Coordinates of C-alpha atoms (C1' of nucleotides) in Angstrom, one line a residue:
Chain E
M22 CA 85.7 115.3 111.0
K23 CA 82.7 115.4 113.2
P24 CA 80.1 112.8 114.2
N25 CA 76.8 112.8 112.4
C26 CA 75.3 109.4 112.2
T27 CA 74.3 109.3 115.9
D28 CA 73.3 112.9 116.0
P29 CA 69.4 112.9 116.1
G30 CA 69.5 116.1 114.1
W31 CA 71.8 114.7 111.4
P32 CA 70.2 115.1 108.0
G33 CA 71.2 111.7 107.0
R34 CA 70.0 110.0 110.2
A35 CA 66.9 108.6 108.5
K36 CA 69.2 107.0 105.9
C37 CA 70.7 104.8 108.6
A38 CA 68.2 102.2 107.6
V39 CA 70.0 101.9 104.3
C40 CA 73.4 102.8 105.8
D41 CA 76.3 100.8 104.5
V42 CA 76.9 99.6 108.0
R43 CA 73.8 97.5 107.8
N44 CA 75.0 95.8 104.6
F45 CA 78.6 95.8 105.9
V46 CA 79.8 92.2 106.1
L47 CA 80.6 92.6 109.8
F48 CA 77.0 93.2 110.6
S49 CA 75.2 91.6 107.7
G50 CA 73.9 88.7 109.9
L51 CA 72.2 91.0 112.4
S52 CA 68.5 91.5 112.6
A53 CA 67.2 95.0 112.2
H54 CA 66.3 95.0 115.9
D55 CA 69.8 94.0 116.9
L56 CA 71.4 96.6 114.7
D57 CA 69.2 99.4 115.9
A58 CA 70.3 98.6 119.5
M59 CA 73.9 98.7 118.4
L60 CA 73.8 101.7 116.1
L61 CA 73.6 104.4 118.6
P62 CA 77.2 104.5 119.7
I63 CA 78.5 104.2 116.2
D64 CA 79.6 107.4 114.6
N65 CA 79.7 108.1 110.9
L66 CA 82.7 110.4 110.3
N67 CA 84.1 112.1 107.3
A68 CA 87.8 112.3 107.2
P69 CA 89.1 114.8 104.7
Q70 CA 92.3 114.1 102.9
H71 CA 95.4 114.0 105.1
A72 CA 93.3 113.6 108.2
V73 CA 94.7 111.3 110.9
L74 CA 92.2 108.7 112.2
Y75 CA 94.4 107.4 114.9
Q76 CA 98.1 107.3 115.8
Q77 CA 100.5 104.5 116.4
G78 CA 101.0 103.8 120.1
E79 CA 97.8 105.6 121.3
P80 CA 95.1 103.9 123.3
A81 CA 92.8 102.1 120.9
P82 CA 89.1 102.6 121.8
H83 CA 87.6 102.2 118.3
V84 CA 87.5 100.0 115.3
Y85 CA 86.9 101.8 112.0
T86 CA 85.2 100.6 108.8
L87 CA 85.9 102.4 105.6
R88 CA 82.8 103.2 103.6
N89 CA 84.3 105.4 101.0
G90 CA 87.7 106.8 100.1
L91 CA 91.3 105.5 100.6
I92 CA 93.2 105.1 103.8
K93 CA 96.9 104.2 104.4
L94 CA 98.4 102.6 107.5
K95 CA 101.9 103.6 108.2
V96 CA 104.5 102.8 110.9
D97 CA 107.3 105.0 112.2
L98 CA 110.7 103.7 111.7
P99 CA 113.4 103.9 114.5
N100 CA 115.6 106.1 112.3
G101 CA 112.9 108.7 111.9
G102 CA 111.5 107.6 108.6
Q103 CA 108.2 106.0 107.9
R104 CA 106.8 103.1 105.9
T105 CA 103.3 102.6 104.6
V106 CA 102.3 99.0 105.3
R107 CA 98.7 98.8 104.2
L108 CA 96.2 100.4 101.8
L109 CA 92.6 100.2 102.8
R110 CA 89.7 100.5 100.4
P111 CA 85.9 100.7 100.9
G112 CA 84.8 97.7 103.0
D113 CA 88.1 97.3 104.8
V114 CA 88.5 97.5 108.5
A115 CA 91.1 99.5 110.4
G116 CA 92.3 99.3 114.0
M117 CA 91.2 95.7 114.8
E118 CA 94.1 95.5 117.2
A119 CA 91.7 97.4 119.5
L120 CA 90.0 94.1 120.1
V121 CA 92.9 92.3 121.6
G122 CA 95.3 95.0 122.7
E123 CA 95.7 98.3 124.3
T124 CA 97.2 100.5 121.6
Y125 CA 97.0 101.0 117.8
H126 CA 99.9 99.5 115.9
H127 CA 99.8 101.9 113.0
T128 CA 99.0 105.5 112.2
A129 CA 95.9 105.7 109.9
I130 CA 95.8 108.6 107.4
A131 CA 93.2 109.4 104.7
L132 CA 94.8 109.5 101.3
Q133 CA 91.6 110.6 99.8
D134 CA 88.4 112.0 101.5
A135 CA 87.1 109.1 103.4
D136 CA 83.7 108.2 105.0
V137 CA 84.3 105.9 108.0
C138 CA 82.2 104.4 110.7
R139 CA 83.8 104.6 114.1
I140 CA 82.7 101.7 116.3
P141 CA 83.6 101.4 120.0
R142 CA 85.6 98.2 120.7
E143 CA 83.0 97.1 123.3
V144 CA 80.3 97.1 120.7
V145 CA 82.3 94.8 118.4
M146 CA 83.4 92.6 121.2
R147 CA 79.8 92.2 122.5
L148 CA 78.5 91.4 119.1
D149 CA 81.3 89.0 118.5
Q150 CA 80.4 87.1 121.7
T151 CA 76.6 87.1 121.2
N152 CA 76.2 86.7 117.5
Q153 CA 77.6 83.8 115.6
S154 CA 77.6 85.4 112.1
V155 CA 79.3 88.5 113.4
H156 CA 81.9 86.4 114.9
Q157 CA 82.6 84.5 111.7
A158 CA 82.6 87.8 109.8
L159 CA 85.2 89.2 112.2
L160 CA 87.5 86.2 111.6
Q161 CA 87.2 86.8 107.9
R162 CA 88.1 90.4 108.3
W163 CA 91.1 89.5 110.3
Q164 CA 92.2 87.1 107.6
R165 CA 91.6 89.8 105.1
S166 CA 94.1 92.0 106.9
V167 CA 96.6 89.2 106.8
D168 CA 96.0 88.7 103.1
Q169 CA 96.4 92.4 102.4
A170 CA 99.7 92.5 104.3
D171 CA 100.9 89.6 102.3
H172 CA 99.8 91.3 99.1
F173 CA 101.8 94.3 100.2
I174 CA 104.9 92.2 100.6
V175 CA 104.5 90.2 97.4
A176 CA 103.1 92.9 95.0
L177 CA 104.4 96.2 96.3
S178 CA 107.7 95.3 97.9
T179 CA 109.1 92.8 95.4
G180 CA 110.8 93.4 92.1
P181 CA 111.9 96.5 90.2
A182 CA 110.2 99.9 90.7
E183 CA 108.4 99.7 87.4
A184 CA 106.7 96.4 88.2
R185 CA 105.7 97.6 91.7
M186 CA 104.2 100.7 90.3
A187 CA 102.2 98.8 87.7
R188 CA 100.9 96.5 90.5
L189 CA 100.0 99.5 92.6
L190 CA 98.0 101.1 89.8
I191 CA 96.2 97.8 89.2
T192 CA 95.5 97.6 92.9
L193 CA 94.1 101.1 93.0
G194 CA 91.8 99.9 90.3
C195 CA 92.1 102.8 87.9
S196 CA 90.0 101.3 85.1
S197 CA 88.0 102.4 82.1
A198 CA 85.0 101.1 84.0
Q199 CA 85.7 103.4 86.9
P200 CA 87.1 106.5 85.3
E201 CA 88.6 109.4 87.2
T202 CA 90.3 107.5 89.9
T203 CA 92.3 109.9 92.1
I204 CA 95.9 108.6 92.3
P205 CA 98.1 109.4 95.4
S206 CA 100.9 111.9 95.3
R207 CA 104.3 110.8 94.2
K208 CA 105.5 111.0 97.7
D209 CA 102.8 108.7 99.0
M210 CA 103.5 106.3 96.1
G211 CA 107.1 106.3 97.1
A212 CA 106.3 105.4 100.7
L213 CA 103.9 102.7 99.5
L214 CA 106.5 101.0 97.2
G215 CA 109.6 101.6 99.3
I216 CA 111.2 103.8 96.6
T217 CA 112.0 107.5 96.5
T218 CA 109.7 110.3 95.4
E219 CA 111.9 111.0 92.4
T220 CA 111.8 107.4 91.2
A221 CA 108.1 107.3 91.6
S222 CA 107.8 110.4 89.5
R223 CA 110.1 109.1 86.8
V224 CA 108.2 105.8 86.5
I225 CA 104.9 107.6 86.3
A226 CA 106.2 110.0 83.7
E227 CA 107.5 107.2 81.7
F228 CA 104.2 105.4 81.8
R229 CA 102.5 108.5 80.5
R230 CA 104.9 108.8 77.7
R231 CA 104.4 105.2 76.7
G232 CA 100.6 105.8 76.8
L233 CA 100.1 103.3 79.5
I234 CA 98.1 105.8 81.6
H235 CA 96.4 109.1 81.0
I236 CA 96.3 111.6 83.9
E237 CA 94.5 114.9 84.1
K238 CA 94.4 117.1 87.2
G239 CA 95.7 114.3 89.3
D240 CA 92.9 111.9 88.3
C241 CA 93.7 108.8 86.3
I242 CA 91.2 108.9 83.4
D243 CA 92.3 105.9 81.4
Y244 CA 94.9 103.2 81.4
D245 CA 96.2 100.3 79.4
Q246 CA 95.2 97.4 81.6
A247 CA 97.0 94.7 79.5
G248 CA 100.1 96.8 79.2
L249 CA 100.4 97.3 83.0
A250 CA 99.6 93.7 83.7
R251 CA 102.5 92.7 81.5
L252 CA 104.8 95.1 83.4
A253 CA 103.5 93.8 86.7
Q254 CA 104.8 90.3 85.8
G255 CA 108.3 91.7 86.3
Chain T
M19 CA 106.9 63.1 109.1
K20 CA 104.5 60.7 110.8
P21 CA 101.9 61.0 113.5
N22 CA 102.8 60.0 116.9
C23 CA 100.9 62.0 119.5
T24 CA 97.7 60.1 118.9
D25 CA 99.3 56.7 118.4
P26 CA 98.5 54.7 121.5
G27 CA 101.9 53.1 121.1
W28 CA 103.8 56.4 120.8
P29 CA 106.6 56.5 123.4
G30 CA 105.8 60.0 124.2
R31 CA 102.1 59.5 124.6
A32 CA 102.2 59.6 128.3
K33 CA 103.9 63.0 128.1
C34 CA 100.8 64.5 126.5
A35 CA 99.9 65.5 130.0
V36 CA 102.8 67.9 129.9
C37 CA 102.6 68.4 126.1
D38 CA 103.2 72.0 125.0
V39 CA 99.7 71.9 123.5
R40 CA 98.2 72.0 127.0
N41 CA 100.2 75.1 127.8
F42 CA 99.8 76.5 124.4
V43 CA 98.0 79.8 124.5
L44 CA 95.3 78.6 122.2
F45 CA 94.2 76.0 124.6
S46 CA 95.5 77.4 127.9
G47 CA 91.9 78.1 129.1
L48 CA 90.7 74.6 128.7
S49 CA 90.2 72.2 131.6
A50 CA 92.1 68.9 131.5
H51 CA 88.8 67.2 130.7
D52 CA 88.0 69.4 127.8
L53 CA 91.5 69.0 126.4
D54 CA 91.5 65.2 126.7
A55 CA 88.4 65.1 124.6
M56 CA 90.0 67.2 122.0
L57 CA 93.4 65.7 122.0
L58 CA 92.6 62.6 120.1
P59 CA 92.4 64.0 116.6
I60 CA 95.4 66.2 117.1
D61 CA 98.6 64.8 115.6
N62 CA 102.0 65.6 116.8
L63 CA 104.3 65.6 113.8
N64 CA 108.0 66.0 113.2
A65 CA 108.8 67.9 110.1
P66 CA 112.5 67.4 109.1
Q67 CA 114.3 70.3 107.4
H68 CA 112.9 71.2 103.9
A69 CA 109.7 69.2 104.6
V70 CA 106.5 70.8 103.2
L71 CA 103.7 71.1 105.7
Y72 CA 101.1 72.2 103.1
Q73 CA 101.0 73.9 99.8
Q74 CA 99.5 77.1 98.5
G75 CA 96.2 76.6 96.8
E76 CA 95.6 73.1 98.3
P77 CA 92.5 72.3 100.4
A78 CA 93.1 73.4 104.0
P79 CA 91.9 70.8 106.5
H80 CA 94.3 71.6 109.3
V81 CA 95.8 74.3 111.4
Y82 CA 99.3 73.9 112.6
T83 CA 101.0 75.1 115.8
L84 CA 104.8 75.2 115.9
R85 CA 106.3 73.7 119.1
N86 CA 109.9 73.7 118.0
G87 CA 112.0 74.7 115.0
L88 CA 111.6 77.2 112.3
I89 CA 109.0 77.4 109.5
K90 CA 108.8 79.7 106.5
L91 CA 105.7 80.7 104.6
K92 CA 106.2 81.5 100.9
V93 CA 104.1 82.4 98.0
D94 CA 104.7 81.6 94.3
L95 CA 105.1 84.6 92.1
P96 CA 103.4 84.8 88.7
N97 CA 106.8 85.0 87.0
G98 CA 107.9 81.7 88.5
G99 CA 109.9 83.1 91.4
Q100 CA 108.9 82.9 95.0
R101 CA 108.9 85.2 98.0
T102 CA 109.0 84.3 101.6
V103 CA 106.4 86.3 103.5
R104 CA 106.5 85.0 107.1
L105 CA 108.9 83.4 109.5
L106 CA 107.3 81.2 112.2
R107 CA 108.9 80.5 115.5
P108 CA 107.8 78.2 118.4
G109 CA 104.4 79.2 119.6
D110 CA 103.3 80.6 116.3
V111 CA 100.3 79.3 114.3
A112 CA 100.3 78.4 110.6
G113 CA 97.4 77.9 108.2
M114 CA 94.7 79.8 110.1
E115 CA 93.1 80.6 106.8
A116 CA 91.7 77.1 107.1
L117 CA 89.2 78.5 109.6
V118 CA 87.6 80.9 107.1
G119 CA 88.5 79.6 103.7
E120 CA 88.9 76.6 101.5
T121 CA 92.6 76.7 100.6
Y122 CA 96.0 77.5 102.1
H123 CA 97.3 80.9 101.0
H124 CA 101.0 80.0 101.4
T125 CA 103.3 77.0 101.1
A126 CA 104.8 76.1 104.5
I127 CA 108.3 74.7 104.7
A128 CA 110.4 73.7 107.6
L129 CA 113.7 75.7 107.6
Q130 CA 114.9 73.7 110.5
D131 CA 113.7 70.4 112.0
A132 CA 110.3 71.3 113.4
D133 CA 107.8 69.8 115.9
V134 CA 104.3 70.7 115.0
C135 CA 100.8 69.9 116.2
R136 CA 98.4 69.3 113.4
I137 CA 94.8 70.2 114.4
P138 CA 91.7 69.6 112.3
R139 CA 90.0 72.8 111.5
E140 CA 86.7 71.5 112.9
V141 CA 88.4 71.0 116.3
V142 CA 89.5 74.6 116.4
M143 CA 86.2 75.9 115.1
R144 CA 84.3 74.0 117.8
L145 CA 86.5 75.1 120.5
D146 CA 86.3 78.7 119.2
Q147 CA 82.5 78.5 119.5
T148 CA 82.2 76.8 122.8
N149 CA 85.0 78.2 124.8
Q150 CA 85.4 81.9 125.4
S151 CA 89.1 81.8 126.4
V152 CA 90.0 79.8 123.3
H153 CA 88.1 82.3 121.2
Q154 CA 90.0 85.2 122.6
A155 CA 93.3 83.4 122.2
L156 CA 92.4 82.8 118.6
L157 CA 91.8 86.5 117.9
Q158 CA 95.1 87.2 119.5
R159 CA 96.8 84.7 117.3
W160 CA 95.3 86.3 114.3
Q161 CA 96.5 89.7 115.3
R162 CA 99.9 88.1 115.9
S163 CA 99.9 87.0 112.2
V164 CA 99.1 90.5 111.2
D165 CA 101.9 91.9 113.4
Q166 CA 104.4 89.5 112.0
A167 CA 103.4 90.4 108.4
D168 CA 103.9 94.0 109.3
H169 CA 107.3 93.3 110.9
F170 CA 108.2 91.5 107.7
I171 CA 107.4 94.6 105.7
V172 CA 109.0 97.1 108.0
A173 CA 112.1 95.2 109.2
L174 CA 112.9 92.7 106.4
S175 CA 111.8 94.5 103.3
T176 CA 112.9 98.1 104.0
G177 CA 116.3 99.7 103.7
P178 CA 119.6 98.5 102.4
A179 CA 120.6 94.8 102.4
E180 CA 123.0 95.3 105.3
A181 CA 120.3 96.7 107.6
R182 CA 117.8 94.0 106.6
M183 CA 120.3 91.3 107.3
A184 CA 121.1 92.7 110.7
R185 CA 117.4 92.8 111.5
L186 CA 117.0 89.2 110.4
L187 CA 119.8 88.0 112.6
I188 CA 118.2 89.9 115.5
T189 CA 114.8 88.4 114.7
L190 CA 116.3 84.9 114.6
G191 CA 117.5 85.6 118.1
C192 CA 121.1 84.4 117.7
S193 CA 122.3 85.4 121.1
S194 CA 125.0 84.7 123.6
A195 CA 122.2 83.5 125.9
Q196 CA 121.1 81.0 123.3
P197 CA 124.2 79.8 121.6
E198 CA 124.4 77.6 118.5
T199 CA 121.4 79.0 116.7
T200 CA 121.2 77.4 113.3
I201 CA 121.0 80.1 110.6
P202 CA 119.2 79.6 107.3
S203 CA 121.0 79.0 104.0
R204 CA 122.1 82.1 102.0
K205 CA 119.4 81.2 99.5
D206 CA 116.7 81.2 102.1
M207 CA 118.0 84.5 103.5
G208 CA 117.8 86.0 100.1
A209 CA 114.2 84.9 99.7
L210 CA 113.5 86.3 103.1
L211 CA 115.0 89.7 102.5
G212 CA 114.1 90.1 98.9
I213 CA 117.8 90.1 97.8
T214 CA 119.9 87.7 95.8
T215 CA 121.8 84.7 97.2
E216 CA 125.1 86.4 96.3
T217 CA 124.3 89.6 98.1
A218 CA 123.2 87.6 101.2
S219 CA 126.5 85.8 101.1
R220 CA 128.5 89.0 100.7
V221 CA 126.8 90.7 103.6
I222 CA 127.2 87.7 105.9
A223 CA 130.9 87.3 104.9
E224 CA 131.4 91.0 105.6
F225 CA 129.7 90.7 109.0
R226 CA 132.1 87.8 109.8
R227 CA 135.1 89.8 108.8
R228 CA 134.0 92.7 110.9
G229 CA 133.6 90.3 113.8
L230 CA 129.9 91.0 114.2
I231 CA 129.0 87.3 114.1
H232 CA 130.9 84.1 114.5
I233 CA 129.7 81.1 112.5
E234 CA 130.9 77.5 112.8
K235 CA 129.4 74.6 110.9
G236 CA 126.3 76.7 110.0
D237 CA 125.5 77.5 113.5
C238 CA 125.8 81.0 114.8
I239 CA 127.8 80.7 118.0
D240 CA 128.2 84.3 118.9
Y241 CA 127.3 87.8 117.7
D242 CA 127.8 91.4 118.5
Q243 CA 124.3 92.4 119.6
A244 CA 125.0 96.1 119.9
G245 CA 126.8 96.3 116.6
L246 CA 124.0 94.6 114.7
A247 CA 121.4 96.8 116.4
R248 CA 123.4 99.8 115.1
L249 CA 123.4 98.5 111.6
A250 CA 119.7 97.7 111.9
Q251 CA 118.9 101.3 112.4
G252 CA 119.9 101.9 108.7
Chain C
dC17 C1' 136.4 59.4 95.0
dG18 C1' 133.7 61.6 91.7
dT19 C1' 129.2 64.2 91.8
dT20 C1' 126.3 67.6 93.1
dA21 C1' 124.6 71.3 96.0
dT22 C1' 126.0 75.3 98.6
dG23 C1' 129.1 79.2 99.7
dT24 C1' 132.5 82.7 98.3
dT25 C1' 134.5 86.0 95.4
dG26 C1' 135.4 89.0 91.3
dA27 C1' 134.0 91.9 87.3
dC28 C1' 130.7 94.4 85.1
dC29 C1' 126.5 96.7 84.4
dT30 C1' 121.9 98.2 85.6
dC31 C1' 118.7 100.4 88.5
dC32 C1' 117.9 103.3 91.9
dT33 C1' 119.3 106.9 95.1
dT34 C1' 121.2 111.3 95.9
dC35 C1' 121.9 116.0 95.0
dA36 C1' 120.6 119.8 92.4
dA37 C1' 117.8 122.9 89.7
dA38 C1' 114.0 124.4 87.1
dG39 C1' 109.0 124.6 86.2
dG40 C1' 104.1 124.4 87.7
dC41 C1' 100.2 125.0 90.7
dT42 C1' 97.9 127.1 94.9
dG43 C1' 97.1 130.2 98.4
dT44 C1' 98.1 134.6 100.6
dG45 C1' 98.9 139.3 101.1
dG46 C1' 99.7 143.6 99.2
Chain I
dC8 C1' 94.9 141.7 90.1
dC9 C1' 99.5 140.7 90.6
dA10 C1' 103.6 139.3 93.2
dC11 C1' 105.5 136.1 95.9
dA12 C1' 106.1 132.1 98.8
dG13 C1' 105.7 127.3 99.4
dC14 C1' 104.9 122.7 97.9
dC15 C1' 104.8 119.2 94.4
dT16 C1' 106.4 117.5 90.2
dT17 C1' 109.7 116.9 86.7
dT18 C1' 114.2 116.3 84.8
dG19 C1' 119.3 116.1 84.8
dA20 C1' 123.8 114.3 86.3
dA21 C1' 126.7 111.6 89.3
dG22 C1' 127.5 108.0 92.4
dG23 C1' 126.5 103.8 94.8
dA24 C1' 124.1 99.6 96.0
dG25 C1' 122.8 95.6 94.4
dG26 C1' 121.9 92.4 90.4
dT27 C1' 123.9 89.4 86.9
dC28 C1' 127.1 86.3 85.1
dA29 C1' 130.9 83.5 85.9
dA30 C1' 134.7 81.2 88.1
dC31 C1' 136.2 78.7 91.9
dA32 C1' 136.2 76.7 96.6
dT33 C1' 134.0 74.0 99.9
dA34 C1' 131.2 70.8 101.8
dA35 C1' 127.8 67.0 101.6
dC36 C1' 126.7 62.5 99.8
dG37 C1' 126.2 58.3 97.4

DNA sequence: CGTTATGTTGACCTCCTTCAAAGGCTGTGG
DNA sequence: CCACAGCCTTTGAAGGAGGTCAACATAACG
């Protein structure tokens, strides 16, 4: 994981003009001039699978936007265990607590190889104060975090294991339209759904037997959308 | 539930000068003059137990601040059931989605008699744009919603029923310092913790037998803080 | 004083966890 | 290239926690 976007010698530097950041909702209201001025301190990082973006309790100097990949936010439990509380997909923002507090509230880990933009909190705060559209976008992103947390409670922490798993697969968006979606390990799925690794394995195995999903080499290559939706109802 | 704060004939009208709203974080940065100008369209409502403040999916014209009492936010499940996703205590804000969207994302119901301030979204949006301190306070409130949602996942949706209940009681703050805390019905507790009414009843009954809590007429009059904290560890 | 919600308790059964073991894949070193 | 270690996945068996169904008690209320 090393900076590249702001490195003058970065091969992709020229592509910053079409960088996702420009089209990213948070900055979509900025003029090209404004954005150029802001772009410099923004790093475009690649976080390989299992990489830790930041850790719970540490000082929070950056906000992260996810351009590609999959990131989980987890918290450490007092008894030593841990619980995943959020699943971030491209377009989501991580570490917004940096804007109002001193430390990160979660540990952020890449579930799949992830491309992220690391933005200093001061940059976002300045934009927030000077640009109306950025400000509105920021509020929307915050609301999105709340909605995702709610979805986590309602969809992934409610009902029997089978229904939760079906909802997780639907959330992950393994679809015929987008084949070869990498699915998390059974262990990660367990932490996501609040069940044990073994139960996660059993449910997935049962899904495969029933023909609800087809998995090859860890990638979901096909699944029965209607069937899973029925299970998700509970 | 009827307006009173803005009613010129409201007995408590004069007390608006010392109204919680003035001291409320969201407005704490405003001058008395600014606040007076804003105060008119703000209604101070009393929501009796079981009253519905707003409903999921309805147009969202207002933001609510809770001055006193206890409010739950619930969502309707596709299968007909419902799940409580948030518990609001004095100082918390409900319905902030009104600032970025068209409709409410939850149904808000008073668990105990509640005093709330009902603020038109336009008022908050204008303040947010014109007053820096209000803006910062708003971001903090949003982050607070996120934190509360996380707490709901980590504390109230994780681990065995006994541990969840212990954490709920601790969250409700039934303490020797603040005696006679009204506790929710078993049914509400079940919806809060994702367990059945019967299990909630059994756990509470067991707590009483073990002397962890003392309940009289629905009010918790005493509890063993250390004992509950131990159970909460899981 | 019946009527209706709410709380309590019991019996039973299901789902999930726990503990255990075996198979499969990957990387490493001989 | 093979052997072996380590991790993940799968599957089995046993036990427990919680759900379900039902009966009954209690309290609230017209």
